[in-house]
mmCIF file of C-alpha atoms and ligand atoms in Angstrom:
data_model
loop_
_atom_site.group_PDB
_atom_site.id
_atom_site.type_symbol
_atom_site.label_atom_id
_atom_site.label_comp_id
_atom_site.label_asym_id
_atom_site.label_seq_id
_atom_site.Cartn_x
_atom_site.Cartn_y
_atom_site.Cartn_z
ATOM 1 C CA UNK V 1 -185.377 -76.575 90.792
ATOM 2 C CA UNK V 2 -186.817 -74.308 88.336
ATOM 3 C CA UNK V 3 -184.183 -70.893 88.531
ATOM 4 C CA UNK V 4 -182.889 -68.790 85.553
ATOM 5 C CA UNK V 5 -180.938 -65.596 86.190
ATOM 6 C CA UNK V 6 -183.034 -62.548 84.599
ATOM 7 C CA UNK V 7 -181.717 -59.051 83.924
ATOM 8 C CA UNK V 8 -183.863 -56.853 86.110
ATOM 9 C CA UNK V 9 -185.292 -53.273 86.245
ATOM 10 C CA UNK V 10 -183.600 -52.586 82.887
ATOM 11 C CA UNK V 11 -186.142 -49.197 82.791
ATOM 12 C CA UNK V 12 -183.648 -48.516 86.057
ATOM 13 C CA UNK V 13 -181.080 -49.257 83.895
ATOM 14 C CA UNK V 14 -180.153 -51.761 86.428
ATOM 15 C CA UNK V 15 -177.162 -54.635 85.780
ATOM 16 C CA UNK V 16 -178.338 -56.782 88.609
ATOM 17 C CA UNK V 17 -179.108 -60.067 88.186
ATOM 18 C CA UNK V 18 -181.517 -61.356 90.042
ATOM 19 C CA UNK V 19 -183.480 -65.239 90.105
ATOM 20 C CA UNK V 20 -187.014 -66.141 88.855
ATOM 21 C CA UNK V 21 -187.671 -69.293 90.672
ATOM 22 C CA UNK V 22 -191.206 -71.472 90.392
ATOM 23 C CA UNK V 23 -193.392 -72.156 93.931
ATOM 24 C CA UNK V 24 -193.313 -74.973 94.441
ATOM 25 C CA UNK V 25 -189.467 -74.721 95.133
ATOM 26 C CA UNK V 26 -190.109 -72.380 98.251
ATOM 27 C CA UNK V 27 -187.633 -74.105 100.892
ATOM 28 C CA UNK V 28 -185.445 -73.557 97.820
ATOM 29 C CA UNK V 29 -185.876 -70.200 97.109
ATOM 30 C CA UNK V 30 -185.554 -68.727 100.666
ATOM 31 C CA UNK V 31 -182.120 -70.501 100.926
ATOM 32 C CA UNK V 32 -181.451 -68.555 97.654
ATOM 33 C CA UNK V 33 -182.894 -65.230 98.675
ATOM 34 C CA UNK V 34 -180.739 -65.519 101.753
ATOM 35 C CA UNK V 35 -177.680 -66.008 99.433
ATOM 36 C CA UNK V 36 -178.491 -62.954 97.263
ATOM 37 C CA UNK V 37 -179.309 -60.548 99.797
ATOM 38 C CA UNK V 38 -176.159 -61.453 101.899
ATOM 39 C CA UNK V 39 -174.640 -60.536 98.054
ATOM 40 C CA UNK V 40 -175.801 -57.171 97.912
ATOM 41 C CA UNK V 41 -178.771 -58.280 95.342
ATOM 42 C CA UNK V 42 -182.578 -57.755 96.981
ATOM 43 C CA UNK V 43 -184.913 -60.391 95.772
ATOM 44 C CA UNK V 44 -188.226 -61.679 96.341
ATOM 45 C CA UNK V 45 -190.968 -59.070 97.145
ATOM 46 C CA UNK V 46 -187.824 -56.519 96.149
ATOM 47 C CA UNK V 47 -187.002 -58.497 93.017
ATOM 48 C CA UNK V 48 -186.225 -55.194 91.339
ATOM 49 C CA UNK V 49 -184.268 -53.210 93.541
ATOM 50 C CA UNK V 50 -180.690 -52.981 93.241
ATOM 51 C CA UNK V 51 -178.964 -52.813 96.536
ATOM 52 C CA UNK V 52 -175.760 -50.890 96.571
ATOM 53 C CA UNK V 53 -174.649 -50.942 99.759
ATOM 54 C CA UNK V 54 -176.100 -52.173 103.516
ATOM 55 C CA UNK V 55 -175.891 -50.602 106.667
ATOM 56 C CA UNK V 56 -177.014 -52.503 109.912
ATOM 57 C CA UNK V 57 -180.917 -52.737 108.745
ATOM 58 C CA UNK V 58 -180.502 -49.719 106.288
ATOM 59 C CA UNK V 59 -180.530 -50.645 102.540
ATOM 60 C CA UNK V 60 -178.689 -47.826 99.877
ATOM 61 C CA UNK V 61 -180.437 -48.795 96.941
ATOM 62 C CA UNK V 62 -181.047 -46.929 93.442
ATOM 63 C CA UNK V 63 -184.353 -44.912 93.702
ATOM 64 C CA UNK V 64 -186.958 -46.290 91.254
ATOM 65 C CA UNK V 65 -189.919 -43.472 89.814
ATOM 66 C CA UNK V 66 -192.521 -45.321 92.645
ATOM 67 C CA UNK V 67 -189.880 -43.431 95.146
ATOM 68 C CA UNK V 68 -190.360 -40.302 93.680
ATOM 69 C CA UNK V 69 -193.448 -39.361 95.999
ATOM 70 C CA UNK V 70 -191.920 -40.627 99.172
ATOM 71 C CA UNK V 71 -188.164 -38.813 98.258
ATOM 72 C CA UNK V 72 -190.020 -35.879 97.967
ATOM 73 C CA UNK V 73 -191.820 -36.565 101.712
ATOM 74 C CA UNK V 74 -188.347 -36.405 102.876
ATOM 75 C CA UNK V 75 -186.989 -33.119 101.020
ATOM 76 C CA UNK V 76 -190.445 -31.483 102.172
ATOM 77 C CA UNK V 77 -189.431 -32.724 105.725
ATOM 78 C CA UNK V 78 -186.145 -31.788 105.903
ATOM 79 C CA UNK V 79 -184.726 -29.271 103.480
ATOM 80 C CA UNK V 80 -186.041 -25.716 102.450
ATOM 81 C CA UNK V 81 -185.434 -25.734 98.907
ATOM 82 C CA UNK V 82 -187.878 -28.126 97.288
ATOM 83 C CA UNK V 83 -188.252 -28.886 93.967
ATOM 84 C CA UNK V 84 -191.065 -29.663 91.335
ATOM 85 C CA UNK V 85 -192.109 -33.119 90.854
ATOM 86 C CA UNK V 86 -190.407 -33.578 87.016
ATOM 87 C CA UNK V 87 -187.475 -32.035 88.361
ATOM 88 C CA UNK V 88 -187.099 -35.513 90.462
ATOM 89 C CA UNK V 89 -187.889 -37.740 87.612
ATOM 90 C CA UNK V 90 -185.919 -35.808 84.845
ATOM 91 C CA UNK V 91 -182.693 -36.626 86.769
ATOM 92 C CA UNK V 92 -183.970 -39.389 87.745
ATOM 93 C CA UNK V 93 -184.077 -40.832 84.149
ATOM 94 C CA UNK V 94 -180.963 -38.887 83.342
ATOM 95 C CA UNK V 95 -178.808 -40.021 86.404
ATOM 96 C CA UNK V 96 -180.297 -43.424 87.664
ATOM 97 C CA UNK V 97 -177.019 -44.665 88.332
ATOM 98 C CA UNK V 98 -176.299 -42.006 91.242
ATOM 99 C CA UNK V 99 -180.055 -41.161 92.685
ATOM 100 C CA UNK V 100 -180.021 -43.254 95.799
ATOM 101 C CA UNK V 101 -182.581 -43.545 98.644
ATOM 102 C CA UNK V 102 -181.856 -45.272 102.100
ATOM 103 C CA UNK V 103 -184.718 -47.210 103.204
ATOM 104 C CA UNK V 104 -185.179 -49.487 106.699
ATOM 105 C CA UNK V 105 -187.811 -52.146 106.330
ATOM 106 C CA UNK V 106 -189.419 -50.895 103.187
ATOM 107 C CA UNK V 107 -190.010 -47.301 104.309
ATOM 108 C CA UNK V 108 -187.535 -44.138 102.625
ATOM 109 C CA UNK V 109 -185.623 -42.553 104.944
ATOM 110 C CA UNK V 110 -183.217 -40.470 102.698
ATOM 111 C CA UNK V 111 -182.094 -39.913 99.592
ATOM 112 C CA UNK V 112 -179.358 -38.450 97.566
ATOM 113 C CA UNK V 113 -179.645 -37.097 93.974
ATOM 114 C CA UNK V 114 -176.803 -36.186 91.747
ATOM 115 C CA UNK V 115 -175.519 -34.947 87.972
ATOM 116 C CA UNK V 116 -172.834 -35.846 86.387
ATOM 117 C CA UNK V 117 -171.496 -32.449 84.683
ATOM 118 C CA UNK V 118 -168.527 -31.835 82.555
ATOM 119 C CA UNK V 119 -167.221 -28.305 82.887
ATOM 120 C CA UNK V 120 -164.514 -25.770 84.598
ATOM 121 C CA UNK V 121 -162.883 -28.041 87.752
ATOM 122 C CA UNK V 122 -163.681 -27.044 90.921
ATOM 123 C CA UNK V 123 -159.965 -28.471 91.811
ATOM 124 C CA UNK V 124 -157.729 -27.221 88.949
ATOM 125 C CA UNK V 125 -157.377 -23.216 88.733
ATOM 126 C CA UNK V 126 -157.539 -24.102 84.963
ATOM 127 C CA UNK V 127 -158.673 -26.776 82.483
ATOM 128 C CA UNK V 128 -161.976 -28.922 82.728
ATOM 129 C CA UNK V 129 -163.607 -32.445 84.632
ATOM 130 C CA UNK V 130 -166.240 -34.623 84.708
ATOM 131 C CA UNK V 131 -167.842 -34.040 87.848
ATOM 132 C CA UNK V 132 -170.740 -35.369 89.949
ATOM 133 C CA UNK V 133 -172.470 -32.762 91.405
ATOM 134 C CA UNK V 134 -174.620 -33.418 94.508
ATOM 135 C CA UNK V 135 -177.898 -31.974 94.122
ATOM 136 C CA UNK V 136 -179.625 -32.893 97.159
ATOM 137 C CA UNK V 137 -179.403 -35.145 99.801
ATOM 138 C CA UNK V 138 -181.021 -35.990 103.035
ATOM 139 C CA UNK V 139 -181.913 -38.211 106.063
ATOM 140 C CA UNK V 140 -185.049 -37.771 107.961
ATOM 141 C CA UNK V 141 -184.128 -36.424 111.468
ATOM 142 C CA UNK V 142 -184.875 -39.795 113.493
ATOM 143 C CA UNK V 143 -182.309 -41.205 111.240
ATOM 144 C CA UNK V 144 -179.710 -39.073 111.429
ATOM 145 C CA UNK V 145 -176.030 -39.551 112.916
ATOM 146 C CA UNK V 146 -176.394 -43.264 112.095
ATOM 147 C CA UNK V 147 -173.702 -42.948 108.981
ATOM 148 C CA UNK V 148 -176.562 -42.905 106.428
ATOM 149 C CA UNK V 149 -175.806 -39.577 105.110
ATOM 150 C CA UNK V 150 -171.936 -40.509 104.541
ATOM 151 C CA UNK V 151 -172.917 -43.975 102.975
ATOM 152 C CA UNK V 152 -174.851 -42.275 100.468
ATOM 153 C CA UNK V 153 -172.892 -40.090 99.413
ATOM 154 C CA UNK V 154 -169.645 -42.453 99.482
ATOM 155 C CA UNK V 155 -172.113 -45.019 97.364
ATOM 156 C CA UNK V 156 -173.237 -41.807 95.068
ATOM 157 C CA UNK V 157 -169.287 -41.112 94.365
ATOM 158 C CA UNK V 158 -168.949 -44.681 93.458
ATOM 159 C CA UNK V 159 -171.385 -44.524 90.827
ATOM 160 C CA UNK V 160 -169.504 -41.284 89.222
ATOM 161 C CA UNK V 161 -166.155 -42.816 89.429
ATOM 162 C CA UNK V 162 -167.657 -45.287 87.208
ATOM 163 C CA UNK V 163 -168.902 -42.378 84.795
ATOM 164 C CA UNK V 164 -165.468 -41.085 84.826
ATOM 165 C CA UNK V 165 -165.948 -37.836 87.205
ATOM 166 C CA UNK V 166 -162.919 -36.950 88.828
ATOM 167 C CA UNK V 167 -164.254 -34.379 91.464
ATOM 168 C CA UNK V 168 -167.201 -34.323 93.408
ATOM 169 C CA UNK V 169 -169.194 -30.833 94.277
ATOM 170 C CA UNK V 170 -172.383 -29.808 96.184
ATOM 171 C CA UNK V 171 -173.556 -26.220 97.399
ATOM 172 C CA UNK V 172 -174.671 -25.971 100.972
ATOM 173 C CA UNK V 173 -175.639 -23.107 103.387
ATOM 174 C CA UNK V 174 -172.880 -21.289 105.085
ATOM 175 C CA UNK V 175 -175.394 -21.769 108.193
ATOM 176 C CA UNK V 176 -175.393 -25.739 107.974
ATOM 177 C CA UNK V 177 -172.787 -26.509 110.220
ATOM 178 C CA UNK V 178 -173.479 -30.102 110.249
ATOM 179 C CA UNK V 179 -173.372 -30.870 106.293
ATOM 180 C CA UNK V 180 -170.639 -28.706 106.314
ATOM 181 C CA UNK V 181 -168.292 -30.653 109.119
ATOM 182 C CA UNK V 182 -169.868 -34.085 107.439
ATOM 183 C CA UNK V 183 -168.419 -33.252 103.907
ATOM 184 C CA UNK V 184 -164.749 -31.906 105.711
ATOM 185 C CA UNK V 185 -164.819 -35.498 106.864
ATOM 186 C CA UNK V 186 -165.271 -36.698 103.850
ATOM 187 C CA UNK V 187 -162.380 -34.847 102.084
ATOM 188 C CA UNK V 188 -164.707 -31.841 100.624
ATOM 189 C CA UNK V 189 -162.828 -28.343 101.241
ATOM 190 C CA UNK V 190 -164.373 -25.263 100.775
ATOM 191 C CA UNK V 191 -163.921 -23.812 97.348
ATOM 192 C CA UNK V 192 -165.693 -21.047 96.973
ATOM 193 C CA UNK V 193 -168.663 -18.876 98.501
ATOM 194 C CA UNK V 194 -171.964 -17.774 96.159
ATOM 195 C CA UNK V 195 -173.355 -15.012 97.713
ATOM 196 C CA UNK V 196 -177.668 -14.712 98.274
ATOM 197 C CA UNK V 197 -176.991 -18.011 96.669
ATOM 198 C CA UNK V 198 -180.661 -19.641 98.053
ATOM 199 C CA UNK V 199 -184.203 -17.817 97.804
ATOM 200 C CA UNK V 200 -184.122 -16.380 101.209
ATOM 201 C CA UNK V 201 -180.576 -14.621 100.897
ATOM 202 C CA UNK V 202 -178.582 -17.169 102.601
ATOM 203 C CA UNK V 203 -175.302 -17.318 100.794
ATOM 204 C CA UNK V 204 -173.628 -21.045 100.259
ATOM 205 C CA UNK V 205 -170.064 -22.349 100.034
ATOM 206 C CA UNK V 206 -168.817 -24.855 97.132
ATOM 207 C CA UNK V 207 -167.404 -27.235 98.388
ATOM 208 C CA UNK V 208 -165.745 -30.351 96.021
ATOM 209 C CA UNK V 209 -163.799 -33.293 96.738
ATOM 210 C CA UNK V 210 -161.226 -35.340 94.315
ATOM 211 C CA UNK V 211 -162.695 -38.761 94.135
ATOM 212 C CA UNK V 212 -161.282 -41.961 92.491
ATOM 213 C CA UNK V 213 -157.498 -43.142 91.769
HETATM 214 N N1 COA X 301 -178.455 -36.042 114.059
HETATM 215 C C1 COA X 301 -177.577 -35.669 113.130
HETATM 216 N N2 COA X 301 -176.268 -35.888 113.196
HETATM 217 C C2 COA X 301 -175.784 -36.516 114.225
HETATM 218 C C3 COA X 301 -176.646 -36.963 115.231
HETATM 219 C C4 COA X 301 -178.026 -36.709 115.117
HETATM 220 N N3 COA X 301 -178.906 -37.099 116.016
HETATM 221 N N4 COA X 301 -175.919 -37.594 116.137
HETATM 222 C C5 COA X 301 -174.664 -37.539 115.709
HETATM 223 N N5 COA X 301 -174.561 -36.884 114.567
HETATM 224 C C6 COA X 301 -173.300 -36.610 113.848
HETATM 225 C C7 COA X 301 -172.735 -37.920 113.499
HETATM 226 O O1 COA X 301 -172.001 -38.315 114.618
HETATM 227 C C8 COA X 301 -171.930 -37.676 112.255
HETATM 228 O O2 COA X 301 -170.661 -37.206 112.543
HETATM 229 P P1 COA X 301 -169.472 -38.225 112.863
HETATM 230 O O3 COA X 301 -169.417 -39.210 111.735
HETATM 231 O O4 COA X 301 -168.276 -37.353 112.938
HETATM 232 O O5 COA X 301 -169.792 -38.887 114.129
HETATM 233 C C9 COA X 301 -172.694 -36.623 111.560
HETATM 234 O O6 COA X 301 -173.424 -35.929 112.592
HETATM 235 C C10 COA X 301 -173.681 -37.199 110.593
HETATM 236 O O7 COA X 301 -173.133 -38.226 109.787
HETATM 237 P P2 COA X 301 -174.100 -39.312 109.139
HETATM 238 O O8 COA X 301 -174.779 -40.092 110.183
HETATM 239 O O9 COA X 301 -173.311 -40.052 108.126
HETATM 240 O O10 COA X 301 -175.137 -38.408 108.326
HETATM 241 P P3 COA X 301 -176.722 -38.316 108.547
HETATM 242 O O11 COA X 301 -177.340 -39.608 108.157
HETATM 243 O O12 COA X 301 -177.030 -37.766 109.848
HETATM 244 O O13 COA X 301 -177.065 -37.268 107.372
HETATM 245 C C11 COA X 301 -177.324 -35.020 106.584
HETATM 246 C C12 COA X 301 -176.378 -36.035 107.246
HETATM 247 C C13 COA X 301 -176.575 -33.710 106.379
HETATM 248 C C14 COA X 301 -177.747 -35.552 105.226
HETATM 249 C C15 COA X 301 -178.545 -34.832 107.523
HETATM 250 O O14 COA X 301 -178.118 -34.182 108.692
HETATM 251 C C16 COA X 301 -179.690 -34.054 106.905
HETATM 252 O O15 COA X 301 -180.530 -34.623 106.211
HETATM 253 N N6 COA X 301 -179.758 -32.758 107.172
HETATM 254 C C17 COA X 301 -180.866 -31.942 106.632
HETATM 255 C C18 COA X 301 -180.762 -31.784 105.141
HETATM 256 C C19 COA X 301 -179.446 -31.161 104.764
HETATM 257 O O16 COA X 301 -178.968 -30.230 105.410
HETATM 258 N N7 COA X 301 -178.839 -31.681 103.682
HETATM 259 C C20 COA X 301 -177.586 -31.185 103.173
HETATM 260 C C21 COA X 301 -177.844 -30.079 102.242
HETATM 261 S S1 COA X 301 -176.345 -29.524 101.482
#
């Protein structure tokens, strides 16, 4: 049995190991494959996707750039602030680490894309954090209310505990009652309001969580 452990998607800046294995050891391999996708690792066909966390059939993976096209499908879909397409793959290549997509059998169902920022708390009356600040995230409507949206956004915080944020923030319409209740559950409290904060007028609240130890 032919198998060496590779480093793969290193342009993802991806720490996953995953297996090169020759043909002719097929029987082999698929006992393998079994073994690293009940791991968390994706192999085979997926050799470079690194699986962060699994939810029934859903995979929370890192996005990759060949996602780029079909995250923004879903922020056309679903959201009415959109985005140009370098503003995806600038933060993309700045923040691969906490740009996820959710996907069920190889088709993107949502996404969530984040910076980590260092700046005034959103916590602390005074002083300063690191913070990961939710840009955008979403879950095509078919999807929805299936826990998709709170795994990636609990898998997103992960990732900026591990860059050393403290807090976590996002902006969302005063009007998106849903979001809103979905980050209260998740420990978010409102922090603050930006008035005719979005194109259309719409004002949006702050909202920011403390996240880690
Ligand atoms: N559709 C949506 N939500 C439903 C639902 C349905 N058909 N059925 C139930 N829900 C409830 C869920 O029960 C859950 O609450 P609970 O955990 O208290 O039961 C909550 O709504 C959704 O949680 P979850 O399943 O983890 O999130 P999601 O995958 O539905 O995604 C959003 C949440 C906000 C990302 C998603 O609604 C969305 O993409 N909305 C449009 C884009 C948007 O507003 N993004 C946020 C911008 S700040």
């Amino acid at each position: 049995m032919n198998l060496e452990r590779t480093e793969a998607s290193k342009s993802m800046g991806c720490t996953v190991n995953c297996a090169t294995i020759s043909e002719s050891d097929n029987k082999e391999f698929l006992r393998i494959q079994q073994d690293l996708t009940t791991t968390g690792v994706s192999a085979g066909a997926g050799l470079q996707k690194a699986v962060v966390a699994r939810l029934g059939d859903y995979e929370i993976r890192r996005c990759d750039r060949e996602d780029i096209p079909s995250v923004i499908e879903v922020n056309m879909k679903t959201l009415p602030e959109h985005y140009s397409d370098y503003f995806y793959y600038e933060i993309l290549s700045e923040f691969p680490e906490t740009f996820l997509v959710a996907e069920l059998h190889d088709v993107l169902v949502g996404y969530i894309m984040c910076r980590i920022e260092y700046g005034f708390s959103q916590l602390k009356r005074l002083g300063l954090a690191r913070k990961g600040h939710v840009v955008s995230v979403a879950v095509n409507e078919d999807h929805r209310g299936k826990g998709i949206g709170t795994s990636l956004i609990l898998a997103s915080q992960e990732e900026m505990v591990k860059k050393s944020a403290t807090e976590c923030y996002l902006e969302v319409r005063v009007s998106n009652a849903q979001a809103i209740r979905l980050y209260q559950k998740l420990g978010f409290k409102i922090e603050g309001r930006l008035e005719a904060y979005y194109r259309d007028g719409e004002g949006a609240l702050v909202m920011a969580a403390k996240i880690g130890k």
